[in-house]
Tab-separated table of C-alpha atoms in Angstrom:
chain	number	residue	atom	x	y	z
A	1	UNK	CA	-38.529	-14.156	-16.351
A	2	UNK	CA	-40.997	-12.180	-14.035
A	3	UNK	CA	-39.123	-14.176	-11.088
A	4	UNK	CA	-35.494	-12.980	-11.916
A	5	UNK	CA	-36.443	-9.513	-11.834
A	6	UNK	CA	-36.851	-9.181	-8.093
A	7	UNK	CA	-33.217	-10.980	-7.956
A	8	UNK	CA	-32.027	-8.368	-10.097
A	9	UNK	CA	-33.532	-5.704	-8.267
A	10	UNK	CA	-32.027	-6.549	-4.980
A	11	UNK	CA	-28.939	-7.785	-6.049
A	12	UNK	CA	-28.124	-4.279	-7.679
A	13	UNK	CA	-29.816	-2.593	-4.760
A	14	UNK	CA	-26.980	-4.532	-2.786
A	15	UNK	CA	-24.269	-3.459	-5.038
A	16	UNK	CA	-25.512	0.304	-4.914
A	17	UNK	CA	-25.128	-0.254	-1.572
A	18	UNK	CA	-21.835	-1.468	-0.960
A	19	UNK	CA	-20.978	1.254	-3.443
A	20	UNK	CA	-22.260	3.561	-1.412
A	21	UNK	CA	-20.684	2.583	1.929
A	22	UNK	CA	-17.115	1.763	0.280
A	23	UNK	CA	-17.198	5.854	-1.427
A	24	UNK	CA	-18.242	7.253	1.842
A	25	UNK	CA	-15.319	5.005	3.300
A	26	UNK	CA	-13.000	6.636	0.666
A	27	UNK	CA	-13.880	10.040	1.134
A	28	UNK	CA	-12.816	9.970	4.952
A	29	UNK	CA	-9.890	8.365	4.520
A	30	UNK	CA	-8.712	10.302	1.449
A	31	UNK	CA	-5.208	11.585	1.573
A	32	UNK	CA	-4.636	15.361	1.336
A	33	UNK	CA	-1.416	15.895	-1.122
A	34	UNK	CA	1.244	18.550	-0.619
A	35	UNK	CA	0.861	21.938	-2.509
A	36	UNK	CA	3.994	23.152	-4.542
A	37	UNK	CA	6.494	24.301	-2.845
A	38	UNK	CA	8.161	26.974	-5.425
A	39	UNK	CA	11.834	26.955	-4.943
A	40	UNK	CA	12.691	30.255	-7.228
A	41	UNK	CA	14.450	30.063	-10.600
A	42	UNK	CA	17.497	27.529	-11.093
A	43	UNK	CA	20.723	29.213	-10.591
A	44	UNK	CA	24.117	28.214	-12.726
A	45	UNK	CA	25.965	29.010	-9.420
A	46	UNK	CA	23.933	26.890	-7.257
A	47	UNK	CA	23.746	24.106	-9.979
A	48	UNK	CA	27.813	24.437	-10.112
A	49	UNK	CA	28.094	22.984	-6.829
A	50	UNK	CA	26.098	19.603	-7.951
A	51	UNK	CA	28.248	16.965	-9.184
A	52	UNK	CA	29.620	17.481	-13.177
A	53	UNK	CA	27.423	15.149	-14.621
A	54	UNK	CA	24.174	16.607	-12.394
A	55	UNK	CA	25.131	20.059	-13.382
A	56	UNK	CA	25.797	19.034	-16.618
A	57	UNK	CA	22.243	17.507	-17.005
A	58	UNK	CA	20.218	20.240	-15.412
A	59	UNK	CA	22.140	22.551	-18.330
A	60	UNK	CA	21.702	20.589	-21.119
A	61	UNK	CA	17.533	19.878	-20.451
A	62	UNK	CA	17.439	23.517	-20.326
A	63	UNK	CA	16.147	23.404	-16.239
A	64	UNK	CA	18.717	26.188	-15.429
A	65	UNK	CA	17.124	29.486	-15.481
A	66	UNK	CA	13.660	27.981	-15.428
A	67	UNK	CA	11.497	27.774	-12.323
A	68	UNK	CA	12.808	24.841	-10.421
A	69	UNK	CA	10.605	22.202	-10.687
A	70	UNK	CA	9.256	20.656	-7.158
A	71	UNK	CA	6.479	18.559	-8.655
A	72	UNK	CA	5.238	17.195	-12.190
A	73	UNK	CA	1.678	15.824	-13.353
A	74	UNK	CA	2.317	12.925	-16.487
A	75	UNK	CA	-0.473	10.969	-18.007
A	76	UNK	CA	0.884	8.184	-19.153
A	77	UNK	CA	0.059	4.915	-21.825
A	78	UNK	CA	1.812	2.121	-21.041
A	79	UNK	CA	2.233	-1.880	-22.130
A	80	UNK	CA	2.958	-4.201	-18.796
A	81	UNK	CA	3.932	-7.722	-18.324
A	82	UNK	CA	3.085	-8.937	-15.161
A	83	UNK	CA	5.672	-12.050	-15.662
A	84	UNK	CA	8.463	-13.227	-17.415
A	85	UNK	CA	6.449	-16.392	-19.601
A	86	UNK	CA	3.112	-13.824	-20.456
A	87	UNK	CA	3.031	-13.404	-24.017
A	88	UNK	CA	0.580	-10.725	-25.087
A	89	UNK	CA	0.976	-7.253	-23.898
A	90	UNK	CA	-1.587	-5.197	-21.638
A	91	UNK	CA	-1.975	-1.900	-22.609
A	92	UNK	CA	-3.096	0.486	-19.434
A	93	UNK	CA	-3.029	3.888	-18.714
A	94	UNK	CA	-2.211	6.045	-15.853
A	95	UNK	CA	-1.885	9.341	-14.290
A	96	UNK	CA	0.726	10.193	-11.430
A	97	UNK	CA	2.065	13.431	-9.488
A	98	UNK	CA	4.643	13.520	-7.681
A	99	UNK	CA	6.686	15.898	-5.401
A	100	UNK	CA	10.098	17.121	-4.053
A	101	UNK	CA	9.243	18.383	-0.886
A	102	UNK	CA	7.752	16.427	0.887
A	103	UNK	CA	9.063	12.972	-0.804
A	104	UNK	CA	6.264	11.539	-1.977
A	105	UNK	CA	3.959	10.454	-5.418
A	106	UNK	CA	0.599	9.088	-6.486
A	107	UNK	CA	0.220	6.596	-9.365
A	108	UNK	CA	-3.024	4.871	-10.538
A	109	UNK	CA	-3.476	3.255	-13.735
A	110	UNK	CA	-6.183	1.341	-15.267
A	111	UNK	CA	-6.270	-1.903	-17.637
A	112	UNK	CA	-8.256	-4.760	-19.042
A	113	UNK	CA	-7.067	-7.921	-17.900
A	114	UNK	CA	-8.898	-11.102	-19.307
A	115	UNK	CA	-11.688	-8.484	-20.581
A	116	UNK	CA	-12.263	-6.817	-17.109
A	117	UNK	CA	-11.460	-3.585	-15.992
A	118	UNK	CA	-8.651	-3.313	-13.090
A	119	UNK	CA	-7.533	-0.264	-11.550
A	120	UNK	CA	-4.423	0.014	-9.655
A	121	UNK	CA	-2.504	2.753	-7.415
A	122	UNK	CA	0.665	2.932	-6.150
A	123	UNK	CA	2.430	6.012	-3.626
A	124	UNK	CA	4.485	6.823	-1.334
A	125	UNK	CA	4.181	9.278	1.317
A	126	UNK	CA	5.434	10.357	4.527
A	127	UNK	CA	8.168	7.723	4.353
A	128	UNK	CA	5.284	5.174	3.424
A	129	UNK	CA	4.072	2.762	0.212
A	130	UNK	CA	0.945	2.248	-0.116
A	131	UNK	CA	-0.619	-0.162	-2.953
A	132	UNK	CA	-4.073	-0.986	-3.829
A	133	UNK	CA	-6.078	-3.041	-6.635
A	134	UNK	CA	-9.622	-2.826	-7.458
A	135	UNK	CA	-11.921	-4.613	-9.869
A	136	UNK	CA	-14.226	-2.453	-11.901
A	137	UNK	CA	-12.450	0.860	-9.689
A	138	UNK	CA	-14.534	-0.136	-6.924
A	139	UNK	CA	-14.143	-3.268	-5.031
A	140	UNK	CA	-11.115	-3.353	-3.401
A	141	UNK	CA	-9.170	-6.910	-4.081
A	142	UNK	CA	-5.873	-6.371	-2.867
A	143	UNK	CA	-4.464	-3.433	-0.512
A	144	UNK	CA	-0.655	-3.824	0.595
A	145	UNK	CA	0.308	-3.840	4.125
A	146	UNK	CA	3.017	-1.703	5.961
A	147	UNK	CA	6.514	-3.534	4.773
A	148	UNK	CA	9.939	-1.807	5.033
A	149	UNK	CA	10.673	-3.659	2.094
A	150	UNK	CA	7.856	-2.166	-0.144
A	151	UNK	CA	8.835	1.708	2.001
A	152	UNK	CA	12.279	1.166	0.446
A	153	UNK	CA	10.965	-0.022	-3.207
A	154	UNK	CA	8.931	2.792	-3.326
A	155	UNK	CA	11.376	5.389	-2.501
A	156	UNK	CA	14.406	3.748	-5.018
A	157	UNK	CA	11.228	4.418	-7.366
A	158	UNK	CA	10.876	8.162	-6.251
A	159	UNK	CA	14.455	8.773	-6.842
A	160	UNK	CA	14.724	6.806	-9.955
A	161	UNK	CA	12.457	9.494	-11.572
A	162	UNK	CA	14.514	12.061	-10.543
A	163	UNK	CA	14.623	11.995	-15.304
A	164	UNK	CA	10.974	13.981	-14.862
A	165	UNK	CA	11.872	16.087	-11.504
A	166	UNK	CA	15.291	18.070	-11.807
A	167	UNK	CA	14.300	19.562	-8.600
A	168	UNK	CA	15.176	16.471	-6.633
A	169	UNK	CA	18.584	17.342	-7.229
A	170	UNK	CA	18.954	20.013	-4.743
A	171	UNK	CA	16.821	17.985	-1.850
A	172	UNK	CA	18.338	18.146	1.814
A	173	UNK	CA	17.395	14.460	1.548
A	174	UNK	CA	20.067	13.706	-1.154
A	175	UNK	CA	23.114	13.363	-1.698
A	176	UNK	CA	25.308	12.407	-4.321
A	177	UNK	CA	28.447	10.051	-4.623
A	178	UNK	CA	31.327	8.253	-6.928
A	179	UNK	CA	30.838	10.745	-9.650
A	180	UNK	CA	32.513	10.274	-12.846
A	181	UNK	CA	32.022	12.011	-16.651
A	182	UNK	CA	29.159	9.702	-17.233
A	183	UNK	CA	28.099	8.487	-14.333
A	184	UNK	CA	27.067	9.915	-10.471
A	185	UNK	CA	25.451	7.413	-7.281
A	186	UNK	CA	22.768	8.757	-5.335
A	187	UNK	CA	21.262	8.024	-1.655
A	188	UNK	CA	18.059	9.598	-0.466
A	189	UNK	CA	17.192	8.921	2.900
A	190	UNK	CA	13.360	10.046	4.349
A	191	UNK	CA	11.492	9.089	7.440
A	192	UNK	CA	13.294	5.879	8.087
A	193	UNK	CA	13.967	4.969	4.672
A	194	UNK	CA	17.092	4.899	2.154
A	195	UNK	CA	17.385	3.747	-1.151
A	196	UNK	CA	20.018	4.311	-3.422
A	197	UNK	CA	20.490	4.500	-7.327
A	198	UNK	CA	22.946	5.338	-9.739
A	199	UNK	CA	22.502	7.498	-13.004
A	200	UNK	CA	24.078	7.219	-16.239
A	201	UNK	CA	24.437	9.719	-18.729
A	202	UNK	CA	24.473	9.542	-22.354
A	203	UNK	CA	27.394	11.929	-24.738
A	204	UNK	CA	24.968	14.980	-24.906
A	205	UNK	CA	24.162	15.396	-20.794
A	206	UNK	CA	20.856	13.444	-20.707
A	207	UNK	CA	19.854	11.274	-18.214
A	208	UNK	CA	19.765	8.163	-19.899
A	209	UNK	CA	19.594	5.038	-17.629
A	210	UNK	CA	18.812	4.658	-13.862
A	211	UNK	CA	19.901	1.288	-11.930
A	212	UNK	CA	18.901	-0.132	-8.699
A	213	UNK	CA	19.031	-2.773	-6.584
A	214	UNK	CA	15.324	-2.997	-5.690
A	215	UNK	CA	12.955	-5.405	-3.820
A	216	UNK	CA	10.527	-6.507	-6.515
A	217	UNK	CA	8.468	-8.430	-4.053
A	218	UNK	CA	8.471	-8.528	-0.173
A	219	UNK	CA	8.487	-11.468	2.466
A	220	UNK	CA	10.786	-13.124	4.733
A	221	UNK	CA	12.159	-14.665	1.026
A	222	UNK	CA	11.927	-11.420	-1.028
A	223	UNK	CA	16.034	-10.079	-2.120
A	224	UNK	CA	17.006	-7.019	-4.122
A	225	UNK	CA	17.187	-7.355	-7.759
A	226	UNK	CA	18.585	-5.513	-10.481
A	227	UNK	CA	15.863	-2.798	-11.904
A	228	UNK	CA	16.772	-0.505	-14.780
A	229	UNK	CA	14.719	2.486	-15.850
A	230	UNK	CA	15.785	3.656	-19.295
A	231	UNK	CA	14.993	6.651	-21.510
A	232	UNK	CA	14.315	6.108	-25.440
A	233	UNK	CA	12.558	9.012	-26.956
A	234	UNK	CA	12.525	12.866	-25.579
A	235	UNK	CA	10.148	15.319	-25.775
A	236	UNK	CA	10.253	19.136	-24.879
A	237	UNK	CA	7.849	20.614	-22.764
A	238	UNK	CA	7.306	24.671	-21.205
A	239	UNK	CA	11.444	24.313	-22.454
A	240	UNK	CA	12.703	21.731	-20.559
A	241	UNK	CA	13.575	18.689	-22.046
A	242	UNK	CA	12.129	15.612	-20.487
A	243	UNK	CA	11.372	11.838	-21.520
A	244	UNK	CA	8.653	10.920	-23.286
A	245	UNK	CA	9.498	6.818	-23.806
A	246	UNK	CA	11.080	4.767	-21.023
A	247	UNK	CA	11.439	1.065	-20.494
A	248	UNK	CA	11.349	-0.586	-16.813
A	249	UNK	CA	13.676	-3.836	-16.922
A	250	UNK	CA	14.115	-6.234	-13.844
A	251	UNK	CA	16.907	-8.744	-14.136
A	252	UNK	CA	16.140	-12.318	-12.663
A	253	UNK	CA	17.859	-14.654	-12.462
A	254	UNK	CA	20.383	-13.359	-14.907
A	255	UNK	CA	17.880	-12.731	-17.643
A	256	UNK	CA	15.947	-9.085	-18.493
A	257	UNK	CA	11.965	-8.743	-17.728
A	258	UNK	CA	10.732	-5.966	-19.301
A	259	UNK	CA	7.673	-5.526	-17.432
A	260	UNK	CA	6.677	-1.913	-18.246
A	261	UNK	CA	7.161	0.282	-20.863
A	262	UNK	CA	5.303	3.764	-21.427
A	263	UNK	CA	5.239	7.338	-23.235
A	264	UNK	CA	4.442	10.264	-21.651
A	265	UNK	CA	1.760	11.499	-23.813
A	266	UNK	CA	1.008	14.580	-21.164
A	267	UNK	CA	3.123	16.472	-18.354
A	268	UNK	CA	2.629	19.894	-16.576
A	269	UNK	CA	5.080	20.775	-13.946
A	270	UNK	CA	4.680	22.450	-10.388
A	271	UNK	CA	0.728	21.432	-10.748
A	272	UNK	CA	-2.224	20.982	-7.910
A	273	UNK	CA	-3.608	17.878	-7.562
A	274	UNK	CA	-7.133	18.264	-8.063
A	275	UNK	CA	-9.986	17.641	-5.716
A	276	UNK	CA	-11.100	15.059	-7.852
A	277	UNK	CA	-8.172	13.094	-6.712
C-alpha cells in the first residue's frame, strides 16, 4: 500500500497539471460575447409591415409594446437520444444565450452517460459553429472542425428559435416568404451562410412548429434531413408568452427520431453573459 501512494501522488500531480495548462489554454482563447443591443419598444406600425402570421404572433405573445427582445438567457432540462435504437433516456441540462445582433448563441449542457459526467457546447458566431465535448468538463474529447455544412446547421438552428427571440423578426438578415394564414418561410443569410425554415402557426397566433431541411451530420456523404422543432407547453414570462416544452424530431429515412426534448425551467431576456462564461 505504502508503494501506490507515490503513484497516486504523481499521477494526480500530473492531472493538476494538465488541468492547469488546459484552463490557462481556455482563458486565452475565451470568446468575448456581444452586449445587448436594445432596439426600443415594439411598435404595432412597424410590426404591421411583417408578414400576417409574424405580426400576428408578435401580438398575440404580447411582444408588441414590450422592449424588443435582442437576446434571451434559458436554463434548460432536457431528455436526449443520441440514436434511433437507444432505449433509455439521458436526462442533461443546459444553459444557452443567444443574440439578434450579431447572429450568434452559446449552448453547453451537461449529462451522465454510462455513469460519467460529459459536458458539451455548441455556438455559432460570426457566421461560424463551433462544437466541443469534454469528459469530466475538462478533457477535451472531441472539438468540431470548420465545415460549411455544420456553419449552415447551426444557423437553420439560430433561426429555428426565432419561438424564444421575437426580435429576430425585424433582422436586416431576414427575410420572409410564401406567407399564408398559418404559415410564413424564412431565409437568413450571415457571413457566408443561409439557411432557411418555415413556421407554422397554431388557431390562436402561436408559433407552434418550425421545419427544416438540416444537415444532421457533415462529410462528403452527409444530406439534409427533415428536422422539426415543436412547441407543447407555454409559459409567461416579464409578459411575453414564450415556450416552456419543445420536442426536436429528425426524420430518417422516413421514420421520426426524437432526439431531444426539454422545458425551459428559467429565461431572462436582453441579459449579459457573465464573466463566468
Amino acid at each position: 500500500m505504502k508503494r501506490i501512494w507515490p503513484i497516486l501522488a504523481l499521477t494526480s500531480l500530473g492531472a493538476y497539471g494538465a488541468y492547469r495548462k488546459y484552463k490557462d489554454m481556455t482563458q486565452l482563447i475565451k470568446p468575448t460575447w456581444p452586449e445587448v443591443r436594445h432596439a426600443g419598444e415594439v411598435e404595432e406600425a412597424r410590426a404591421a409591415h411583417l408578414p400576417k402570421p409574424i405580426a400576428n404572433w408578435l401580438e398575440t405573445i404580447g411582444a408588441v409594446g414590450q422592449e424588443q427582445v435582442m437576446g434571451i438567457y434559458v436554463k434548460q432540462v432536457g431528455w436526449m437520444k443520441t440514436k434511433p435504437d437507444q432505449e433509455e433516456w439521458t436526462e442533461s441540462t443546459a444553459e444557452q444565450y443567444s443574440f439578434v445582433e450579431p447572429p450568434s448563441f452559446y449552448w453547453k449542457a451537461r449529462m451522465k452517460i454510462d455513469g460519467l459526467f460529459v459536458t458539451g457546447s455548441d455556438s455559432f458566431r460570426d457566421g461560424r459553429a463551433g462544437m466541443r465535448i469534454r469528459f469530466a468538463g475538462l478533457v477535451p474529447i472531441n472539438r468540431a472542425i470548420p465545415d460549411g455544412k455544420r456553419d449552415e446547421s447551426a444557423l437553420q438552428r439560430f433561426l429555428m428559435e426565432m419561438v424564444w427571440l421575437p426580435g429576430l423578426a425585424f433582422s436586416p438578415y431576414v427575410r420572409f416568404f410564401n406567407s399564408s394564414e398559418r404559415s410564413v418561410e424564412a431565409e437568413i443569410s450571415y457571413n457566408g451562410s443561409t439557411a432557411n425554415v418555415t413556421f407554422e402557426f397554431d388557431e390562436l397566433g402561436r408559433m407552434k412548429r418550425a421545419r427544416a431541411m438540416r444537415y444532421k451530420d457533415i462529410g462528403e456523404e452527409a444530406k439534409r434531413l427533415p428536422c422539426i422543432a415543436e412547441v407543447h407547453e407555454w409559459q409567461t414570462m416579464d409578459g411575453i408568452e414564450m415556450p416552456r416544452r419543445i420536442d426536436i424530431t429528425w426524420i430518417i429515412d422516413g421514420k421520426p427520431f426524437a432526439w431531444y426534448k426539454f422545458t425551459v425551467e428559467q429565461a431572462s431576456f436582453n441579459p449579459r453573459v457573465p464573466d463566468a462564461w
